[in-house]
PDB file of C-alpha atoms in Angstrom:
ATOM      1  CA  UNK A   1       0.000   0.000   0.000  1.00  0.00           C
ATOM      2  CA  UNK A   2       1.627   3.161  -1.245  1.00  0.00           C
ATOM      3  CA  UNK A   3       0.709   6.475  -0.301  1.00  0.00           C
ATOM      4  CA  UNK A   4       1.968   9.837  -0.702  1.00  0.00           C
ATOM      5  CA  UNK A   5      -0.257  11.904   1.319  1.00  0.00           C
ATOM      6  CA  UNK A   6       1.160  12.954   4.226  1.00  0.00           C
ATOM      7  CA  UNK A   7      -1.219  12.619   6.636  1.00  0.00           C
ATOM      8  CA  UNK A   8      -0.107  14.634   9.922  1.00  0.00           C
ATOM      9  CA  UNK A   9      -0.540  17.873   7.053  1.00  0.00           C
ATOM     10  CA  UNK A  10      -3.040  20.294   9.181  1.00  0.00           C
ATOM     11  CA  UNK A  11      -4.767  20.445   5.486  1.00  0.00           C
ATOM     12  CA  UNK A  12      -6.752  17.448   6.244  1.00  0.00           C
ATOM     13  CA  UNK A  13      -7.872  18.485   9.976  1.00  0.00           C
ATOM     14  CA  UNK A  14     -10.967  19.097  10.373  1.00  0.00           C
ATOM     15  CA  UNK A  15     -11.725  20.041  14.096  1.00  0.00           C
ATOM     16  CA  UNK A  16      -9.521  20.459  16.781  1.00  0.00           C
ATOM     17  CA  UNK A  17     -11.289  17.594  18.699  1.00  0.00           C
ATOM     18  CA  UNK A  18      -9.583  15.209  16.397  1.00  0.00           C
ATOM     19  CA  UNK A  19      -5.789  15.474  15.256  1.00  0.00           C
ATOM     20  CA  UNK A  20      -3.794  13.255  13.336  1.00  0.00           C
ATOM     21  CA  UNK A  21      -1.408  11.799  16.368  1.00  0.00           C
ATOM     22  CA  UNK A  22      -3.288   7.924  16.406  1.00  0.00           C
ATOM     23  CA  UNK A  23      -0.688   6.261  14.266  1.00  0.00           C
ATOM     24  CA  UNK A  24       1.951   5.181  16.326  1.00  0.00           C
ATOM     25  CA  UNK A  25      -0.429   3.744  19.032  1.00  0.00           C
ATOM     26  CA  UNK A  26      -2.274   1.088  16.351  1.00  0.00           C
ATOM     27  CA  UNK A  27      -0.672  -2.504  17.263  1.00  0.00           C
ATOM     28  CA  UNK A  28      -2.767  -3.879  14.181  1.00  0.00           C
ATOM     29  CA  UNK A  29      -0.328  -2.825  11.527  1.00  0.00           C
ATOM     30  CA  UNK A  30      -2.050  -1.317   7.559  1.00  0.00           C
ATOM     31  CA  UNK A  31      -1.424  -4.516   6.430  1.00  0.00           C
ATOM     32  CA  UNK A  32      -4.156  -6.338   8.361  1.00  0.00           C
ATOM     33  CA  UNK A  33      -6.700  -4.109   8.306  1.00  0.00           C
ATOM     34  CA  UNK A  34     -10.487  -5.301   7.456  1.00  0.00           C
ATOM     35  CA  UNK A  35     -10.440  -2.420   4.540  1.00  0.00           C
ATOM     36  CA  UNK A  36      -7.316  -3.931   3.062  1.00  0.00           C
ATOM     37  CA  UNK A  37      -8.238  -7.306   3.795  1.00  0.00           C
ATOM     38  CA  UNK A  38     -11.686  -6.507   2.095  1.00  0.00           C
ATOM     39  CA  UNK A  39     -10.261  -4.772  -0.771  1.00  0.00           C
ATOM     40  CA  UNK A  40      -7.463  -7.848  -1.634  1.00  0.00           C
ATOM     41  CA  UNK A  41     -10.928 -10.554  -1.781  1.00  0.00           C
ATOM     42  CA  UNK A  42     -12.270  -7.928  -4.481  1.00  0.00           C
ATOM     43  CA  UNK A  43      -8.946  -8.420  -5.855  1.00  0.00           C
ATOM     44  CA  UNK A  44      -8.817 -12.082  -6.219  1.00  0.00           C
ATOM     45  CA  UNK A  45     -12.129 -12.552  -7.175  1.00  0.00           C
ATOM     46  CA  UNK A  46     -11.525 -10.541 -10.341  1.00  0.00           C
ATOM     47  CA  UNK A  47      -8.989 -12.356 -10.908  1.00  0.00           C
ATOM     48  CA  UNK A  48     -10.231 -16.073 -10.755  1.00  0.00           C
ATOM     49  CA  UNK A  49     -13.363 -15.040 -12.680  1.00  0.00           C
ATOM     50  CA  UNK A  50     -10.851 -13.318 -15.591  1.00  0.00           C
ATOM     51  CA  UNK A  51      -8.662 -16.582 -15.514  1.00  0.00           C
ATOM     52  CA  UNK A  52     -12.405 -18.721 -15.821  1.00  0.00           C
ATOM     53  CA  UNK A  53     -13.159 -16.519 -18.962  1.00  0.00           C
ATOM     54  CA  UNK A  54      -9.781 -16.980 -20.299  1.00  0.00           C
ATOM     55  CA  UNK A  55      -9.893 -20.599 -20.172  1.00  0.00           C
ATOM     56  CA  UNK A  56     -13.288 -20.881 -21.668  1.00  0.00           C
ATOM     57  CA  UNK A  57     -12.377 -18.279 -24.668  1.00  0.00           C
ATOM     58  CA  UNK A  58      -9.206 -20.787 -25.242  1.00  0.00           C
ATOM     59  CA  UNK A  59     -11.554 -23.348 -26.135  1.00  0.00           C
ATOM     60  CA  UNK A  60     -13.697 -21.350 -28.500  1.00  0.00           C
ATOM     61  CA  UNK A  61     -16.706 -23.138 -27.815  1.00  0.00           C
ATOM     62  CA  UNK A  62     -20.667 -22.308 -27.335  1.00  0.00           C
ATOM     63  CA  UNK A  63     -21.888 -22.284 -23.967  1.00  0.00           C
ATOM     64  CA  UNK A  64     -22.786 -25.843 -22.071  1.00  0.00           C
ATOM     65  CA  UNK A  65     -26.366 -25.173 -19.900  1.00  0.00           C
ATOM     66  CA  UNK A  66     -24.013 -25.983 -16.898  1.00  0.00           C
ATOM     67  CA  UNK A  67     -21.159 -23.380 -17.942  1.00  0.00           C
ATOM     68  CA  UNK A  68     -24.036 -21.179 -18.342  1.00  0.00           C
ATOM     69  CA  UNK A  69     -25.176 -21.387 -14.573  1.00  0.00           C
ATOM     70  CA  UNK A  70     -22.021 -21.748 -13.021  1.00  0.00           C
ATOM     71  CA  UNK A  71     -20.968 -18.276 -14.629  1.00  0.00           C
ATOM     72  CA  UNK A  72     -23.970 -16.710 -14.067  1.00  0.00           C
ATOM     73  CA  UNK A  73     -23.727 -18.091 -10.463  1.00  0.00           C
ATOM     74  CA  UNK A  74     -20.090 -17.072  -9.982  1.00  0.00           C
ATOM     75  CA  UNK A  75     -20.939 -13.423 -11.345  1.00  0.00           C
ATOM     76  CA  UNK A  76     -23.748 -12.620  -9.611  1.00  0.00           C
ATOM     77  CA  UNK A  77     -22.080 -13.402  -6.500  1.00  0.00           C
ATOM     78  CA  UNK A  78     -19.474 -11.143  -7.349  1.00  0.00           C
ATOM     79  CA  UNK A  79     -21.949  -8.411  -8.187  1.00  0.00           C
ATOM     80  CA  UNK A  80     -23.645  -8.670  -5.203  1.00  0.00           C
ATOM     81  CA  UNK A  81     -20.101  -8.204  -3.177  1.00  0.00           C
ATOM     82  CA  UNK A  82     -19.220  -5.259  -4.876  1.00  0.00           C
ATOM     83  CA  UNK A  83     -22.605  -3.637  -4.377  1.00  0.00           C
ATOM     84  CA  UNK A  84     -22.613  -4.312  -0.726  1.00  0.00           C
ATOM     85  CA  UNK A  85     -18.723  -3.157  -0.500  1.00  0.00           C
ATOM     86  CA  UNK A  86     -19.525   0.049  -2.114  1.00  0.00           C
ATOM     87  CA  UNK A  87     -22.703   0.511  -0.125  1.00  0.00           C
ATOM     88  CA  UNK A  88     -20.878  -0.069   3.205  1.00  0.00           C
ATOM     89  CA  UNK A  89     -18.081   2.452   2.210  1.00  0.00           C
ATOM     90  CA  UNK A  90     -20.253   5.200   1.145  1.00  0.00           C
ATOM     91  CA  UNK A  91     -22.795   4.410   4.278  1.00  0.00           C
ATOM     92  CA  UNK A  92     -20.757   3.787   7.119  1.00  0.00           C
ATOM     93  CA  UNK A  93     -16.730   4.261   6.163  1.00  0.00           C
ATOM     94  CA  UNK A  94     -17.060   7.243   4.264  1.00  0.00           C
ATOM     95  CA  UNK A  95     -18.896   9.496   6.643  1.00  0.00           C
ATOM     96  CA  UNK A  96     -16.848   8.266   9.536  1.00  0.00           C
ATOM     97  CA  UNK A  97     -14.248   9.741   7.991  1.00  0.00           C
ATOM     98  CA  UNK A  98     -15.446  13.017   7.178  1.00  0.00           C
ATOM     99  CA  UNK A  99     -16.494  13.634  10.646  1.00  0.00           C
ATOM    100  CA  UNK A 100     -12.962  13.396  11.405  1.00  0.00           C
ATOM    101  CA  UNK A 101     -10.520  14.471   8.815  1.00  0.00           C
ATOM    102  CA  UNK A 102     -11.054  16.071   5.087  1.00  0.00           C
ATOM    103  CA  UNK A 103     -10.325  13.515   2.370  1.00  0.00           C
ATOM    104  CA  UNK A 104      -8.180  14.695  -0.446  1.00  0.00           C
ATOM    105  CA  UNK A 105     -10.353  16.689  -2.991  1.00  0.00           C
ATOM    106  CA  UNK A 106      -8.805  14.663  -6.152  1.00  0.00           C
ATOM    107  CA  UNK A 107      -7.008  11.405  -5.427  1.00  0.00           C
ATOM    108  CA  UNK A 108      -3.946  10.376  -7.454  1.00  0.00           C
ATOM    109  CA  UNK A 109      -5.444   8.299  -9.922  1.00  0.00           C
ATOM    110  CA  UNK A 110      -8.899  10.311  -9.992  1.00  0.00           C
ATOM    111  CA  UNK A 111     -10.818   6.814 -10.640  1.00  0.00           C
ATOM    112  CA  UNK A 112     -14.638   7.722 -10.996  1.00  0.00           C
ATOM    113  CA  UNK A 113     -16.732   5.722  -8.666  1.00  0.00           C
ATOM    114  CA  UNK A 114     -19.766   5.958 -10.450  1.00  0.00           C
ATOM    115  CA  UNK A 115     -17.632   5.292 -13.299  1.00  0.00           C
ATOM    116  CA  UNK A 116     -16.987   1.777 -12.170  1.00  0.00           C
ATOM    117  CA  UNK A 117     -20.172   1.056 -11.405  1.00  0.00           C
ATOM    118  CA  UNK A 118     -21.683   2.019 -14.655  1.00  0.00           C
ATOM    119  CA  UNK A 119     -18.549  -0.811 -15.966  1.00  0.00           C
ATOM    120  CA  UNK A 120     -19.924  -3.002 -13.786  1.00  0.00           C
ATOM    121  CA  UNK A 121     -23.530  -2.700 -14.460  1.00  0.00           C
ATOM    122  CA  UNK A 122     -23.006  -3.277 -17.907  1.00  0.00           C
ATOM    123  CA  UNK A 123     -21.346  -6.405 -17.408  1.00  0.00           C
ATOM    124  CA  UNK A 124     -24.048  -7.321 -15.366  1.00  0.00           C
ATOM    125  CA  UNK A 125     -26.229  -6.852 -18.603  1.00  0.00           C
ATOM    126  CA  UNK A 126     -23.933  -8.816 -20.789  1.00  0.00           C
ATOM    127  CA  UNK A 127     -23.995 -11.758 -18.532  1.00  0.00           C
ATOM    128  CA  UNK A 128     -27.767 -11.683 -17.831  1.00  0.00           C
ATOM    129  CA  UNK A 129     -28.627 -12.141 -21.614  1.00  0.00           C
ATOM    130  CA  UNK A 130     -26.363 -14.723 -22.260  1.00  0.00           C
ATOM    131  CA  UNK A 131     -27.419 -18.048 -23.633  1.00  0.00           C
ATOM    132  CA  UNK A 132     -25.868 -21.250 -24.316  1.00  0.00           C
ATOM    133  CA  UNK A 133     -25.339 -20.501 -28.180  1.00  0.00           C
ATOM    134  CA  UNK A 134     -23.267 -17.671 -27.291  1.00  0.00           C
ATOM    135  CA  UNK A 135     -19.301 -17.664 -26.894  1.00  0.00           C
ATOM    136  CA  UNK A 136     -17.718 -15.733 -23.902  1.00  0.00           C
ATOM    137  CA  UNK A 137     -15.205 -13.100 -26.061  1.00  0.00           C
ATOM    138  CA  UNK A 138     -17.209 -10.062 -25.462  1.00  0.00           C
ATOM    139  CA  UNK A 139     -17.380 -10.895 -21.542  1.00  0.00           C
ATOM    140  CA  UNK A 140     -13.808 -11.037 -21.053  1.00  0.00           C
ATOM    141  CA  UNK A 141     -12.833  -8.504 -23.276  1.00  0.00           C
ATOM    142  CA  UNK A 142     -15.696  -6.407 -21.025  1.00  0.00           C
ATOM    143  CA  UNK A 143     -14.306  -7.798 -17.559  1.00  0.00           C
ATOM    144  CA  UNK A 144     -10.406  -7.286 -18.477  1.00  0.00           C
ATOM    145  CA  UNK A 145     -11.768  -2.835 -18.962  1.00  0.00           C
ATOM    146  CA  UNK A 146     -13.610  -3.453 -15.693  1.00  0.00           C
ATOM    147  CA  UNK A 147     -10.986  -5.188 -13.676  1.00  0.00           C
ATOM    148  CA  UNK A 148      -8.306  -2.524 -14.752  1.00  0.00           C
ATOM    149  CA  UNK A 149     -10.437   0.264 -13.589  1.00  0.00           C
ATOM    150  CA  UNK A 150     -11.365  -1.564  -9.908  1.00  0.00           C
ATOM    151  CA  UNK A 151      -7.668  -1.744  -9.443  1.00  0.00           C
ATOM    152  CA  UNK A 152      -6.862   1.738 -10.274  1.00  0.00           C
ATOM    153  CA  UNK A 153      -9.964   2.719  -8.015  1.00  0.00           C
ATOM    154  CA  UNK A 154      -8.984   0.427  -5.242  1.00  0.00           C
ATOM    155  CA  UNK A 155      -5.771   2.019  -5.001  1.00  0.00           C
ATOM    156  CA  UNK A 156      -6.884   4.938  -5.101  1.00  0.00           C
ATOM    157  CA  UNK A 157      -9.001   4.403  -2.158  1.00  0.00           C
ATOM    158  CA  UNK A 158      -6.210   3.173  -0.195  1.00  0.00           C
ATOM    159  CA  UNK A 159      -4.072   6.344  -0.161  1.00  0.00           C
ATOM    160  CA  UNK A 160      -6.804   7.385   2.446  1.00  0.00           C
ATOM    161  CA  UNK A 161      -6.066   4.234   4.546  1.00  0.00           C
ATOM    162  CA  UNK A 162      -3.268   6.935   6.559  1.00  0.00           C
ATOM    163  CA  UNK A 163      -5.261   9.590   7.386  1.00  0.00           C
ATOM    164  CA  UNK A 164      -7.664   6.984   8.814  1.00  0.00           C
ATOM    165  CA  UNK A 165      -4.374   5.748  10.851  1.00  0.00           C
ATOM    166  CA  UNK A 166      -3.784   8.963  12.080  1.00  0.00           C
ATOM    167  CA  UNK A 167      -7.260  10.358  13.026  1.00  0.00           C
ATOM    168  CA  UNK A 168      -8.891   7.095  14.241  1.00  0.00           C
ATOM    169  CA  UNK A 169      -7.611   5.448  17.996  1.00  0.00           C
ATOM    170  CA  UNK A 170      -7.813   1.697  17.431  1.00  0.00           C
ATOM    171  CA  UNK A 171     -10.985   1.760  19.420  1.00  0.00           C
ATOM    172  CA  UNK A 172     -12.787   3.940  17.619  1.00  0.00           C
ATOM    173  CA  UNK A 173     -11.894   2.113  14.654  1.00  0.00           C
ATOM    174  CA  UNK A 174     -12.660  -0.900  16.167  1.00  0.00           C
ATOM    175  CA  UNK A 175     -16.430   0.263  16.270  1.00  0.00           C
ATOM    176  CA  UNK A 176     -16.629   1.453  12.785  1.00  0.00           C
ATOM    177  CA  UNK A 177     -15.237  -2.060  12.202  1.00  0.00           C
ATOM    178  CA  UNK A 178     -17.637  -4.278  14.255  1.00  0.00           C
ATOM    179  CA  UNK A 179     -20.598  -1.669  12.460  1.00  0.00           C
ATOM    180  CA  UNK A 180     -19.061  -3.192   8.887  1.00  0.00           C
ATOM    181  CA  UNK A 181     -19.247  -6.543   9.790  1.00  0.00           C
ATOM    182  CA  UNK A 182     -22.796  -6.262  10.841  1.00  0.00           C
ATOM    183  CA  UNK A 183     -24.110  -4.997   7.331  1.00  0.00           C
ATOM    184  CA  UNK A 184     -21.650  -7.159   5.494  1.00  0.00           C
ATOM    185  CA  UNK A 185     -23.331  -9.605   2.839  1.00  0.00           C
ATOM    186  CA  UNK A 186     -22.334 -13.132   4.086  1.00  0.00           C
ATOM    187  CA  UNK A 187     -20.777 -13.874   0.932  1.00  0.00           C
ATOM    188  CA  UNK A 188     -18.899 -10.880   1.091  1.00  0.00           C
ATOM    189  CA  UNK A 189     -17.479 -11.917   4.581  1.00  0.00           C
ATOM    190  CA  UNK A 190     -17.252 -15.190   3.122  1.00  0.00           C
ATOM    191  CA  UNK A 191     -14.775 -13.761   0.253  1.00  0.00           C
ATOM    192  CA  UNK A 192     -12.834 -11.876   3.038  1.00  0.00           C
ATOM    193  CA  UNK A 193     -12.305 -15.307   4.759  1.00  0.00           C
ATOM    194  CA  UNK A 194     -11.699 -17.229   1.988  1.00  0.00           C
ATOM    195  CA  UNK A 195      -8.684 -14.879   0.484  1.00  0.00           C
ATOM    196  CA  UNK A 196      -7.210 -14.179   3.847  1.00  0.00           C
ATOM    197  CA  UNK A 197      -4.726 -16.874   3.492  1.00  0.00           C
ATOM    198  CA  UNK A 198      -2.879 -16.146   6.521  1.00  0.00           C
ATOM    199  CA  UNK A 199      -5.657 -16.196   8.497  1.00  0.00           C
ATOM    200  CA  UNK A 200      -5.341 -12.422   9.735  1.00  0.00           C
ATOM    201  CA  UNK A 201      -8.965 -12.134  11.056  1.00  0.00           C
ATOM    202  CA  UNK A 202      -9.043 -14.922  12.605  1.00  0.00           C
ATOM    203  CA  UNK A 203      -5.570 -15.077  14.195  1.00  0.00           C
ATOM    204  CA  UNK A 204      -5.642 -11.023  15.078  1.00  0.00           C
ATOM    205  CA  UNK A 205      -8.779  -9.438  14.198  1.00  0.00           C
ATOM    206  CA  UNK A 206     -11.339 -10.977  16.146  1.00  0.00           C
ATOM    207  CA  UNK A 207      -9.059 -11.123  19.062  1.00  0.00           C
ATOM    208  CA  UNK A 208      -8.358  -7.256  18.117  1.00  0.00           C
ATOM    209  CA  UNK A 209     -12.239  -6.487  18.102  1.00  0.00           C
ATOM    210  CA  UNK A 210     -12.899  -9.035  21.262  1.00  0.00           C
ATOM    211  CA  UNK A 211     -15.346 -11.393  18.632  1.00  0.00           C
ATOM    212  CA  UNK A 212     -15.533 -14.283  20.650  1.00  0.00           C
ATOM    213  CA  UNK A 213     -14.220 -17.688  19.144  1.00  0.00           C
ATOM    214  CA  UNK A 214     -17.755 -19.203  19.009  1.00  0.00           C
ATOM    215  CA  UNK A 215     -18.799 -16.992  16.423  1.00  0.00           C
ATOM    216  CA  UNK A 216     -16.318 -18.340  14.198  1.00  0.00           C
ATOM    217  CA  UNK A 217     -18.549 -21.728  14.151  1.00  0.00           C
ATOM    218  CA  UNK A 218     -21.666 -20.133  14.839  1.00  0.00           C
ATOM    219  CA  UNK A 219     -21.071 -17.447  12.145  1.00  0.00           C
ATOM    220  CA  UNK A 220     -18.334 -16.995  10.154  1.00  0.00           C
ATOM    221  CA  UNK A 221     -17.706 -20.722   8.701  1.00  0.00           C
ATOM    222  CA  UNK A 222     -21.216 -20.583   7.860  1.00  0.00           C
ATOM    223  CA  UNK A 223     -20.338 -17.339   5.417  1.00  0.00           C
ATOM    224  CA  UNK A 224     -16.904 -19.369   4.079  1.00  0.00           C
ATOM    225  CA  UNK A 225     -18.873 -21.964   2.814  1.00  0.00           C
ATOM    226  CA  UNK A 226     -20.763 -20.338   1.117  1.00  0.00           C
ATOM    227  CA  UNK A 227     -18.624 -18.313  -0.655  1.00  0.00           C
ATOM    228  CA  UNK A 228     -16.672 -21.416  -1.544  1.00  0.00           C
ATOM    229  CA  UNK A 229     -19.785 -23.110  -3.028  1.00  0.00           C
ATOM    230  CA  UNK A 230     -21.517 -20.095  -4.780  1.00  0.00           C
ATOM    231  CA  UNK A 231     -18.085 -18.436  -6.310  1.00  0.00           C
ATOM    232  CA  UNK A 232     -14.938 -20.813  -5.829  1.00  0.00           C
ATOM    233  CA  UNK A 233     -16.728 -24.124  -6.906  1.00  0.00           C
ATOM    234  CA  UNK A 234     -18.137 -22.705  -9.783  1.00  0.00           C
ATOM    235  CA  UNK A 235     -14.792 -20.885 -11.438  1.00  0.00           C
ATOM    236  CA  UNK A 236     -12.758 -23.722 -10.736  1.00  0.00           C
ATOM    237  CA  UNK A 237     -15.584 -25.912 -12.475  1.00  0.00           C
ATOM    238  CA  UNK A 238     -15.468 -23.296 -15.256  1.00  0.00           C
ATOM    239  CA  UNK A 239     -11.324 -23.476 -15.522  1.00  0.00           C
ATOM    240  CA  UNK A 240     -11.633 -27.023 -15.136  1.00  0.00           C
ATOM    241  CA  UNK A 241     -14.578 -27.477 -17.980  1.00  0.00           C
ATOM    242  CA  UNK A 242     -16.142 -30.101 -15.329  1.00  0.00           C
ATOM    243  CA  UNK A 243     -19.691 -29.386 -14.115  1.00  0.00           C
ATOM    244  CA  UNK A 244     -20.004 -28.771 -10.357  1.00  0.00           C
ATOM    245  CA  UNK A 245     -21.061 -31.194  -8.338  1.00  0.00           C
TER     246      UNK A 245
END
């Protein structure tokens, strides 16, 4: 995570009841945060899905009815991830942080929210009037434009991730955390869990936010499984050209 705001600069205080001096007390370093934890699933679940479509487009063939659901299956699920991420971050993140510090007018790669969205939306078009006598070229070509501009967005994003650092204690963050997880889609917690391949939340964060171990059981596997069967089973069953069981 690069960044080159500087984010003790008095241009993005706000009040005098918060100033950027939090930084050197977080323990939980940028690294493991939820939002970058969050913002690495979206990551990997573009990718898989644009290494599905490349598969299928190397075998230049028609839709099967079963490639047809799995993709539509796999999509949708990312669709609905996004939509909740974005929702969260302009409902809950976003004015957090404006009640404590003034985000940067124009970020350094200026990526247009509503930009990506429109991308996205159109995708979600593409996908929902495909049939089984269509090939998947125009998809991927489609997904490649709208993974390049999630990146660049994401990024973008994350230069903010230090002035959050520096005007947020770890227990007020720790709130606007535990609000997040409450409004999170369960396959979007599910993608969180499944990508977190070092096992951050589990090892620090709920520890961190004092989530008790039950609700890992109770809760949380309940949301990886799901994720696993509603996105992972069906790309790899796309890559694979072998119908989910």
């Amino acid at each position: 995570m690069a960044s080159k705001i500087n984010p003790v600069d008095p241009i993005y205080q706000r009040t005098d009841q918060f100033k950027p001096n939090q930084a050197e007390h977080w323990v939980i370093p940028p690294e493991k945060m939820g939002w970058l934890l969050a913002n690495n699933a979206m990551r990997c679940e573009m990718k898989l899905f644009r290494e599905a479509l490349v598969s299928m487009n190397e075998r230049g063939e028609t839709l099967k009815e079963w490639e047809l659901k799995a993709l539509t299956t796999a999509a949708n699920t990312h669709f609905s991830n996004i939509h909740s991420n974005h929702k969260i971050k302009a409902g809950i993140l976003a004015p957090a942080c404006h009640q404590r510090f003034k985000c940067p007018e124009k970020l350094e790669l200026e990526i247009d929210r509503a930009a990506v969205i429109k991308k996205l939306d159109s995708i979600k078009t593409i996908v929902g009037g495909l049939t089984t006598s269509d090939k998947i070229d125009n998809l991927l070509e489609h997904w490649i434009e709208y993974e390049k501009m999630m990146l660049l967005y994401l990024l973008d994003e994350e230069t903010v991730i230090p002035l959050y650092r520096a005007y947020f204690d770890q227990k007020s963050a720790g709130e606007v955390a535990q609000k997040i997880m409450k409004n999170m889609a369960p396959a979007e917690f599910g993608s969180l869990l499944y990508f977190d391949k070092d096992h951050v939340f589990r090892t620090d964060l709920m520890n961190f936010l004092n989530i008790p171990s039950i609700s890992w059981k109770v809760e949380f596997e309940k949301n990886l499984k799901l994720f696993a069967v509603e996105f992972i089973g069906n790309v790899e069953a796309l890559m694979m050209e072998r119908s989910p069981t």
